[in-house]
Amino acid sequence: MSETTSAAEPAAPHRYTAALAADIEARWQDFWDADGTYEAPNPTGDLAGDPEVAARPKKFIMDMFPYPSGAGLHVGHPLGYIATDVYARYHRMTGHNVLHTLGFDAFGLPAEQYAVQTGTHPRVSTEANIDNMKAQLRRLGLGHDKRRSFATIDPDYYKWTQWIFLQIFNSWYDEDAKKARPVSELVAQFESGERAVDGGRAWSELSEAERADVLGEYRLAYASDAPVNWCPGLGTVLANEEVTADGRSERGNFPVFKSKLRQWNMRITAYADRLIDDLDALDWPEAIKLQQRNWIGRSEGARVAFQVAGRDEKITVFTTRPDTLFGATYMVLAPEHGLVDTVVPAEWPQGTKDAWTGGARTPADAVAAYRKQAQSKTDVERQTEGKDKTGVFTGAYALNPLTGEQIPVFVADYVLMGYGTGAIMAVPGQDERDWEFATVFDLPIVRTVQPPEGWEGEAYGGQGPAINSANADIDLNGMDVDEAKRTVIAHLTERGIGEGTINFRLRDWLFSRQRYWGEPFPIVYDEAGVAHPLPESMLPLELPEVEDYSPRTFEPDDADTSPETPLSRNEDWVNVELDLGDGVKRYRRETNTMPNWAGSCWYELRYLDPRNSEQLVSAEAEQYWMGPREGQPHGGVDLYVGGAEHAVLHLLYARFWSKVLFDLGHIASNEPFHKLYNQGMIQAFVYRDSRGIAVPATEVEERDGKFYYQGEPVSRVLGKMGKSLKNAVTPDEICAEYGADTLRLYEMAMGPLDVSRPWDTRAVVGQYRLLQRLWRNVIDENTGEVTVVDAEPDEATLRALHKAIDGAGQDMANLRFNTAIAKVTELNNFVTKLPEVPRSVAERMVLLVAPLAPHIAEELWRKLGHSGSVVHEAFPVADPAYLVDEAVTCVVQIKGKVKARLEVPPAISDEELEKVALADPAVVAALGGAGIRKVIVRAPKLVNIVPA
Ligand code: ANZ
């Protein structure tokens, strides 16, 4: 119980207490539900409502939707939800049609893991968690349009996730038009001969399976056999974005291995340029844009083909420094490179240095042994080994196309298969990694850029004139780096052995998982193994009810395992007879499921038109809520609030899906989220005993700045809030003790929204007192009667009121809720000191707090005699006349005689006032050019000048 209702001080019967707050809040939450207060009308369709409301400017305000975990919410989770709710309420009151709702991202690993542990079906536990979370969220008074809420596991929803997959499967990226187009248009190009099939055969000559292979090279969703991230400990493959920098699974921290498996991929790389370029017009934190740019990693350079000496094959490299080609003294292939086996000769060439052979009898042995060694390292380990470069000679030589010299070809793990072409030309004179390698293997070093005076003993990667770079056909010497690059590229292009190119770090998105609890792929395979999309009429393809939904996991470090999908164990579901348009045939279903990112890739669109059974979203609804407009050239959600941890995963995938849907003409917005805002984290103190084990935070006592648990000293550090650290505080507890409005105010008052802040339950009472004073300013605590009077407020009150309206309004519009609350508090304190409160002041104060503390605002508004809800009332408007500070008269004396009177702001500083006084024409005239000995300033009232 809070102190103000303690037994020592018997509460007045109508005081704002936790019990009264609970009563008010429950009543208004019921009212809102029954009334549909937060329902935002669409202009057309089944959610159309009041056309007058739909004609207002719109705001689509969205949170990153939660994963319904079994632990429920702690007070850290709703920080963003409360912020968007205040923002949404403010915009409703300033004449906007506001779409604000919340769904659930409900497929995913935790429910499945819980299912494995407890035997509960993931749907059952997930739905129970959703119900629990909904109740917790409802208690906070969030103004959500509940008609628009859904969970990604609803078959009505994932039908459209599957539908989008089919759109992506059925399209290809036209590099000339720079957009996705339907595969049917590609087929037409092949049929007419407008586009040639690789290998020169006619389309009509190809078998169905061959055609499927050709199209697979183009489709934006395609299956391929490629080295993928296989995580035996989780029993599934993972996307690059789900693997940490040190090669472990983001979830569970298990080792991840490269393993060649047939998997579904999304050709996100086709969009690399647009994903970078379109960031410019988005209103996102710079840090997130930078992370996306780095993840996509655009580098400009060239591809150059090197002839293998004495063979037909060429080795193509990607280099960002084609200008240094004269200094390429050896080459390196990644151990996994397909040409390694082709180029190795049977014997070591004459004169091969011992240090190059790794002690092996033949090049093939050397390469095989080296590969084995490289396999156990992660990409990051391979790149961060510093000076200890390793590798072996393949026995092959290649020709440097500019010097004509034979240069040895090595295999070394500092070159990665997954980047560029997996092969490099090594230029030790300019590249530090190559310098290190050349030093270990005693390879020649030729500088091709003049380093500064005294530069010795290391590679020089900087600017400077080209040197040692000429032959009979081309002379780069003296050119700067950029000019030399352009010149070499032109030369190589002319000779047909190279071209300028842009390379991206981004890889295609690995899209299949070996899990039960995800969207099934709407794909079946015929007897020849050709993949066929299911027709739209067969969607949704629902998950089968199964006995065993556990993934098969393995010893975490056993790389020689391969995944087994839970769906594959259900022969009845897997083997089907279908008529896909050419008669009933037998098919096998795809047994992988989609990654849990799929459902969150497009959910903003479904909020717009959640019950549409014909389309994923109607064109009108999408254009209205998300279409491009002034200042938002790509369209998108007006405000999207969530954690910064989603910088590259969810946000990149969602942008990609939007662009495909946009290209295919399904939506008008080319970007999903126009404005992105990252809220800070609510942190909490973690208390640990002498063994380092966290102890329950609520049972820790503080004495003289030290902390004790059961009498023993414990340490205290700031950390994450959560069950595992025994420091979780639930919103339910705080609501029970003070009410939801107090919790809302406290979370918003803790600090700027984007800054992390420590939770302090003891400080919550401060906001409770604010609401108690607000209540007392309107209601008699003993009688429950309204105490306001119909008198006009005086000048000082009007000034305080309008200043608060102006400041708090601007703060709310700019997501500065902490300072908005400070201004409301200041006004409330001012009003508390008035002998009686004018009704006009009380009413505007209630409107002012309504976005922040909606329940008490509704109640007071009702008690002040209004019949409707405060939610759609107009936010008060500040009168500028009361915003200018009152002026004060300042007397300016010269030798004690008054020479001028100035009107100055009361807060003027001594320095400013002196300047103003000395510049006053009357003062200048009175001084008559005499010098000044001394100026005595007593701001704001007096300036005394003593002339020299
Ligand atoms: C010759 C050269 C000379 C290079 C020089 C750099 C400096 P970014 O900028 O990250 O795109 N490279 C290419 N493919 C590689 C791979 N698969 N594994 C490891 N390294 C690879 O890096 C491009 C540069 O990294 C390329 O340009 C290549 O080395 C190397 F003075 O070529 B460079």
PDB file of N, CA and C in Angstrom, residues 234-298:
ATOM      1  N   LEU A 234      21.120 -26.484 -32.539  1.00  0.00           N
ATOM      2  CA  LEU A 234      19.723 -26.087 -32.689  1.00  0.00           C
ATOM      3  C   LEU A 234      18.998 -27.005 -33.666  1.00  0.00           C
ATOM      4  N   GLY A 235      19.756 -27.743 -34.427  1.00  0.00           N
ATOM      5  CA  GLY A 235      19.140 -28.642 -35.403  1.00  0.00           C
ATOM      6  C   GLY A 235      18.602 -27.914 -36.614  1.00  0.00           C
ATOM      7  N   THR A 236      19.069 -26.694 -36.878  1.00  0.00           N
ATOM      8  CA  THR A 236      18.558 -25.956 -38.030  1.00  0.00           C
ATOM      9  C   THR A 236      19.676 -25.162 -38.680  1.00  0.00           C
ATOM     10  N   VAL A 237      19.426 -24.730 -39.924  1.00  0.00           N
ATOM     11  CA  VAL A 237      20.340 -23.811 -40.579  1.00  0.00           C
ATOM     12  C   VAL A 237      19.917 -22.391 -40.218  1.00  0.00           C
ATOM     13  N   LEU A 238      20.820 -21.441 -40.377  1.00  0.00           N
ATOM     14  CA  LEU A 238      20.563 -20.065 -39.964  1.00  0.00           C
ATOM     15  C   LEU A 238      20.992 -19.083 -41.043  1.00  0.00           C
ATOM     16  N   ALA A 239      20.350 -17.926 -41.050  1.00  0.00           N
ATOM     17  CA  ALA A 239      20.756 -16.856 -41.964  1.00  0.00           C
ATOM     18  C   ALA A 239      22.047 -16.213 -41.447  1.00  0.00           C
ATOM     19  N   ASN A 240      22.806 -15.591 -42.344  1.00  0.00           N
ATOM     20  CA  ASN A 240      24.039 -14.908 -41.925  1.00  0.00           C
ATOM     21  C   ASN A 240      23.761 -13.929 -40.794  1.00  0.00           C
ATOM     22  N   GLU A 241      22.623 -13.265 -40.878  1.00  0.00           N
ATOM     23  CA  GLU A 241      22.272 -12.247 -39.892  1.00  0.00           C
ATOM     24  C   GLU A 241      22.027 -12.856 -38.507  1.00  0.00           C
ATOM     25  N   GLU A 242      21.833 -14.182 -38.461  1.00  0.00           N
ATOM     26  CA  GLU A 242      21.564 -14.834 -37.179  1.00  0.00           C
ATOM     27  C   GLU A 242      22.814 -15.467 -36.580  1.00  0.00           C
ATOM     28  N   VAL A 243      23.937 -15.243 -37.227  1.00  0.00           N
ATOM     29  CA  VAL A 243      25.201 -15.802 -36.742  1.00  0.00           C
ATOM     30  C   VAL A 243      26.044 -14.655 -36.212  1.00  0.00           C
ATOM     31  N   THR A 244      26.619 -14.847 -35.010  1.00  0.00           N
ATOM     32  CA  THR A 244      27.384 -13.749 -34.407  1.00  0.00           C
ATOM     33  C   THR A 244      28.741 -13.625 -35.082  1.00  0.00           C
ATOM     34  N   ALA A 245      29.436 -12.532 -34.733  1.00  0.00           N
ATOM     35  CA  ALA A 245      30.730 -12.261 -35.357  1.00  0.00           C
ATOM     36  C   ALA A 245      31.724 -13.390 -35.080  1.00  0.00           C
ATOM     37  N   ASP A 246      31.562 -14.089 -33.950  1.00  0.00           N
ATOM     38  CA  ASP A 246      32.507 -15.182 -33.718  1.00  0.00           C
ATOM     39  C   ASP A 246      31.937 -16.549 -34.106  1.00  0.00           C
ATOM     40  N   GLY A 247      30.999 -16.533 -35.056  1.00  0.00           N
ATOM     41  CA  GLY A 247      30.600 -17.785 -35.672  1.00  0.00           C
ATOM     42  C   GLY A 247      29.730 -18.679 -34.802  1.00  0.00           C
ATOM     43  N   ARG A 248      28.877 -18.088 -33.976  1.00  0.00           N
ATOM     44  CA  ARG A 248      27.975 -18.910 -33.171  1.00  0.00           C
ATOM     45  C   ARG A 248      26.547 -18.454 -33.411  1.00  0.00           C
ATOM     46  N   SER A 249      25.581 -19.288 -32.982  1.00  0.00           N
ATOM     47  CA  SER A 249      24.189 -18.920 -33.198  1.00  0.00           C
ATOM     48  C   SER A 249      23.823 -17.795 -32.244  1.00  0.00           C
ATOM     49  N   GLU A 250      23.160 -16.775 -32.779  1.00  0.00           N
ATOM     50  CA  GLU A 250      22.715 -15.653 -31.963  1.00  0.00           C
ATOM     51  C   GLU A 250      21.847 -16.185 -30.824  1.00  0.00           C
ATOM     52  N   ARG A 251      20.974 -17.142 -31.145  1.00  0.00           N
ATOM     53  CA  ARG A 251      20.123 -17.769 -30.158  1.00  0.00           C
ATOM     54  C   ARG A 251      20.805 -19.040 -29.662  1.00  0.00           C
ATOM     55  N   GLY A 252      21.050 -19.148 -28.390  1.00  0.00           N
ATOM     56  CA  GLY A 252      21.607 -20.379 -27.837  1.00  0.00           C
ATOM     57  C   GLY A 252      23.127 -20.438 -27.813  1.00  0.00           C
ATOM     58  N   ASN A 253      23.790 -19.576 -28.608  1.00  0.00           N
ATOM     59  CA  ASN A 253      25.253 -19.508 -28.606  1.00  0.00           C
ATOM     60  C   ASN A 253      25.923 -20.849 -28.920  1.00  0.00           C
ATOM     61  N   PHE A 254      25.382 -21.574 -29.905  1.00  0.00           N
ATOM     62  CA  PHE A 254      25.992 -22.837 -30.328  1.00  0.00           C
ATOM     63  C   PHE A 254      26.936 -22.605 -31.515  1.00  0.00           C
ATOM     64  N   PRO A 255      27.917 -23.498 -31.699  1.00  0.00           N
ATOM     65  CA  PRO A 255      28.779 -23.358 -32.875  1.00  0.00           C
ATOM     66  C   PRO A 255      27.991 -23.513 -34.174  1.00  0.00           C
ATOM     67  N   VAL A 256      28.445 -22.813 -35.201  1.00  0.00           N
ATOM     68  CA  VAL A 256      27.802 -22.872 -36.507  1.00  0.00           C
ATOM     69  C   VAL A 256      28.859 -23.297 -37.524  1.00  0.00           C
ATOM     70  N   PHE A 257      28.495 -24.227 -38.403  1.00  0.00           N
ATOM     71  CA  PHE A 257      29.442 -24.736 -39.391  1.00  0.00           C
ATOM     72  C   PHE A 257      28.931 -24.463 -40.784  1.00  0.00           C
ATOM     73  N   LYS A 258      29.869 -24.397 -41.729  1.00  0.00           N
ATOM     74  CA  LYS A 258      29.473 -24.282 -43.129  1.00  0.00           C
ATOM     75  C   LYS A 258      29.198 -25.692 -43.643  1.00  0.00           C
ATOM     76  N   SER A 259      28.016 -25.887 -44.204  1.00  0.00           N
ATOM     77  CA  SER A 259      27.679 -27.213 -44.682  1.00  0.00           C
ATOM     78  C   SER A 259      26.875 -27.050 -45.970  1.00  0.00           C
ATOM     79  N   LYS A 260      27.141 -27.904 -46.926  1.00  0.00           N
ATOM     80  CA  LYS A 260      26.467 -27.764 -48.216  1.00  0.00           C
ATOM     81  C   LYS A 260      25.112 -28.469 -48.170  1.00  0.00           C
ATOM     82  N   LEU A 261      24.047 -27.713 -48.256  1.00  0.00           N
ATOM     83  CA  LEU A 261      22.704 -28.274 -48.136  1.00  0.00           C
ATOM     84  C   LEU A 261      21.779 -27.591 -49.129  1.00  0.00           C
ATOM     85  N   ARG A 262      20.736 -28.316 -49.563  1.00  0.00           N
ATOM     86  CA  ARG A 262      19.772 -27.699 -50.465  1.00  0.00           C
ATOM     87  C   ARG A 262      18.762 -26.898 -49.641  1.00  0.00           C
ATOM     88  N   GLN A 263      18.714 -25.596 -49.892  1.00  0.00           N
ATOM     89  CA  GLN A 263      17.898 -24.710 -49.069  1.00  0.00           C
ATOM     90  C   GLN A 263      17.245 -23.635 -49.931  1.00  0.00           C
ATOM     91  N   TRP A 264      16.160 -23.051 -49.379  1.00  0.00           N
ATOM     92  CA  TRP A 264      15.514 -21.915 -50.038  1.00  0.00           C
ATOM     93  C   TRP A 264      16.246 -20.619 -49.702  1.00  0.00           C
ATOM     94  N   ASN A 265      16.346 -19.776 -50.701  1.00  0.00           N
ATOM     95  CA  ASN A 265      16.982 -18.477 -50.516  1.00  0.00           C
ATOM     96  C   ASN A 265      16.118 -17.387 -51.113  1.00  0.00           C
ATOM     97  N   MET A 266      16.304 -16.186 -50.609  1.00  0.00           N
ATOM     98  CA  MET A 266      15.666 -15.004 -51.183  1.00  0.00           C
ATOM     99  C   MET A 266      16.767 -14.159 -51.821  1.00  0.00           C
ATOM    100  N   ARG A 267      16.541 -13.761 -53.057  1.00  0.00           N
ATOM    101  CA  ARG A 267      17.577 -13.030 -53.786  1.00  0.00           C
ATOM    102  C   ARG A 267      17.583 -11.544 -53.391  1.00  0.00           C
ATOM    103  N   ILE A 268      17.827 -11.293 -52.118  1.00  0.00           N
ATOM    104  CA  ILE A 268      17.836  -9.909 -51.617  1.00  0.00           C
ATOM    105  C   ILE A 268      18.983  -9.120 -52.250  1.00  0.00           C
ATOM    106  N   THR A 269      20.029  -9.846 -52.703  1.00  0.00           N
ATOM    107  CA  THR A 269      21.175  -9.148 -53.305  1.00  0.00           C
ATOM    108  C   THR A 269      20.780  -8.371 -54.557  1.00  0.00           C
ATOM    109  N   ALA A 270      19.712  -8.792 -55.215  1.00  0.00           N
ATOM    110  CA  ALA A 270      19.279  -8.059 -56.405  1.00  0.00           C
ATOM    111  C   ALA A 270      18.896  -6.631 -56.043  1.00  0.00           C
ATOM    112  N   TYR A 271      18.501  -6.441 -54.786  1.00  0.00           N
ATOM    113  CA  TYR A 271      18.022  -5.130 -54.340  1.00  0.00           C
ATOM    114  C   TYR A 271      19.086  -4.327 -53.605  1.00  0.00           C
ATOM    115  N   ALA A 272      20.340  -4.836 -53.612  1.00  0.00           N
ATOM    116  CA  ALA A 272      21.371  -4.198 -52.784  1.00  0.00           C
ATOM    117  C   ALA A 272      21.474  -2.699 -53.038  1.00  0.00           C
ATOM    118  N   ASP A 273      21.511  -2.303 -54.311  1.00  0.00           N
ATOM    119  CA  ASP A 273      21.631  -0.879 -54.622  1.00  0.00           C
ATOM    120  C   ASP A 273      20.462  -0.071 -54.097  1.00  0.00           C
ATOM    121  N   ARG A 274      19.274  -0.574 -54.386  1.00  0.00           N
ATOM    122  CA  ARG A 274      18.092   0.192 -53.952  1.00  0.00           C
ATOM    123  C   ARG A 274      17.993   0.218 -52.437  1.00  0.00           C
ATOM    124  N   LEU A 275      18.397  -0.861 -51.788  1.00  0.00           N
ATOM    125  CA  LEU A 275      18.334  -0.885 -50.318  1.00  0.00           C
ATOM    126  C   LEU A 275      19.296   0.146 -49.722  1.00  0.00           C
ATOM    127  N   ILE A 276      20.391   0.417 -50.399  1.00  0.00           N
ATOM    128  CA  ILE A 276      21.297   1.471 -49.929  1.00  0.00           C
ATOM    129  C   ILE A 276      20.756   2.842 -50.319  1.00  0.00           C
ATOM    130  N   ASP A 277      20.433   3.012 -51.587  1.00  0.00           N
ATOM    131  CA  ASP A 277      20.068   4.344 -52.073  1.00  0.00           C
ATOM    132  C   ASP A 277      18.821   4.901 -51.395  1.00  0.00           C
ATOM    133  N   ASP A 278      17.826   4.052 -51.178  1.00  0.00           N
ATOM    134  CA  ASP A 278      16.560   4.559 -50.646  1.00  0.00           C
ATOM    135  C   ASP A 278      16.633   4.928 -49.173  1.00  0.00           C
ATOM    136  N   LEU A 279      17.733   4.558 -48.510  1.00  0.00           N
ATOM    137  CA  LEU A 279      17.873   4.967 -47.103  1.00  0.00           C
ATOM    138  C   LEU A 279      17.908   6.488 -46.979  1.00  0.00           C
ATOM    139  N   ASP A 280      18.446   7.142 -48.017  1.00  0.00           N
ATOM    140  CA  ASP A 280      18.652   8.593 -47.922  1.00  0.00           C
ATOM    141  C   ASP A 280      17.392   9.364 -47.568  1.00  0.00           C
ATOM    142  N   ALA A 281      16.271   8.955 -48.132  1.00  0.00           N
ATOM    143  CA  ALA A 281      15.043   9.728 -47.917  1.00  0.00           C
ATOM    144  C   ALA A 281      14.264   9.265 -46.688  1.00  0.00           C
ATOM    145  N   LEU A 282      14.806   8.328 -45.925  1.00  0.00           N
ATOM    146  CA  LEU A 282      14.091   7.853 -44.734  1.00  0.00           C
ATOM    147  C   LEU A 282      14.508   8.650 -43.508  1.00  0.00           C
ATOM    148  N   ASP A 283      13.559   8.844 -42.611  1.00  0.00           N
ATOM    149  CA  ASP A 283      13.828   9.564 -41.371  1.00  0.00           C
ATOM    150  C   ASP A 283      14.164   8.526 -40.296  1.00  0.00           C
ATOM    151  N   TRP A 284      15.379   8.038 -40.339  1.00  0.00           N
ATOM    152  CA  TRP A 284      15.839   6.988 -39.424  1.00  0.00           C
ATOM    153  C   TRP A 284      17.062   7.485 -38.670  1.00  0.00           C
ATOM    154  N   PRO A 285      17.343   6.905 -37.508  1.00  0.00           N
ATOM    155  CA  PRO A 285      18.584   7.275 -36.827  1.00  0.00           C
ATOM    156  C   PRO A 285      19.781   6.969 -37.740  1.00  0.00           C
ATOM    157  N   GLU A 286      20.723   7.905 -37.797  1.00  0.00           N
ATOM    158  CA  GLU A 286      21.889   7.729 -38.670  1.00  0.00           C
ATOM    159  C   GLU A 286      22.621   6.428 -38.359  1.00  0.00           C
ATOM    160  N   ALA A 287      22.689   6.066 -37.078  1.00  0.00           N
ATOM    161  CA  ALA A 287      23.437   4.869 -36.689  1.00  0.00           C
ATOM    162  C   ALA A 287      22.842   3.623 -37.354  1.00  0.00           C
ATOM    163  N   ILE A 288      21.531   3.588 -37.471  1.00  0.00           N
ATOM    164  CA  ILE A 288      20.892   2.409 -38.071  1.00  0.00           C
ATOM    165  C   ILE A 288      21.120   2.408 -39.581  1.00  0.00           C
ATOM    166  N   LYS A 289      21.025   3.587 -40.180  1.00  0.00           N
ATOM    167  CA  LYS A 289      21.297   3.649 -41.624  1.00  0.00           C
ATOM    168  C   LYS A 289      22.712   3.161 -41.899  1.00  0.00           C
ATOM    169  N   LEU A 290      23.646   3.589 -41.056  1.00  0.00           N
ATOM    170  CA  LEU A 290      25.040   3.209 -41.248  1.00  0.00           C
ATOM    171  C   LEU A 290      25.205   1.692 -41.117  1.00  0.00           C
ATOM    172  N   GLN A 291      24.527   1.114 -40.127  1.00  0.00           N
ATOM    173  CA  GLN A 291      24.630  -0.340 -39.966  1.00  0.00           C
ATOM    174  C   GLN A 291      24.107  -1.051 -41.195  1.00  0.00           C
ATOM    175  N   GLN A 292      23.013  -0.531 -41.770  1.00  0.00           N
ATOM    176  CA  GLN A 292      22.481  -1.169 -42.981  1.00  0.00           C
ATOM    177  C   GLN A 292      23.450  -1.003 -44.140  1.00  0.00           C
ATOM    178  N   ARG A 293      23.999   0.198 -44.279  1.00  0.00           N
ATOM    179  CA  ARG A 293      24.948   0.412 -45.388  1.00  0.00           C
ATOM    180  C   ARG A 293      26.142  -0.517 -45.234  1.00  0.00           C
ATOM    181  N   ASN A 294      26.652  -0.643 -44.017  1.00  0.00           N
ATOM    182  CA  ASN A 294      27.812  -1.511 -43.817  1.00  0.00           C
ATOM    183  C   ASN A 294      27.467  -2.970 -44.060  1.00  0.00           C
ATOM    184  N   TRP A 295      26.279  -3.355 -43.641  1.00  0.00           N
ATOM    185  CA  TRP A 295      25.882  -4.749 -43.823  1.00  0.00           C
ATOM    186  C   TRP A 295      25.769  -5.062 -45.316  1.00  0.00           C
ATOM    187  N   ILE A 296      25.214  -4.138 -46.057  1.00  0.00           N
ATOM    188  CA  ILE A 296      25.072  -4.343 -47.503  1.00  0.00           C
ATOM    189  C   ILE A 296      26.460  -4.229 -48.151  1.00  0.00           C
ATOM    190  N   GLY A 297      27.288  -3.328 -47.632  1.00  0.00           N
ATOM    191  CA  GLY A 297      28.702  -3.242 -48.005  1.00  0.00           C
ATOM    192  C   GLY A 297      28.979  -3.104 -49.487  1.00  0.00           C
ATOM    193  N   ARG A 298      28.666  -1.943 -50.031  1.00  0.00           N
ATOM    194  CA  ARG A 298      28.920  -1.743 -51.460  1.00  0.00           C
ATOM    195  C   ARG A 298      30.389  -1.355 -51.674  1.00  0.00           C
TER     196      ARG A 298
END
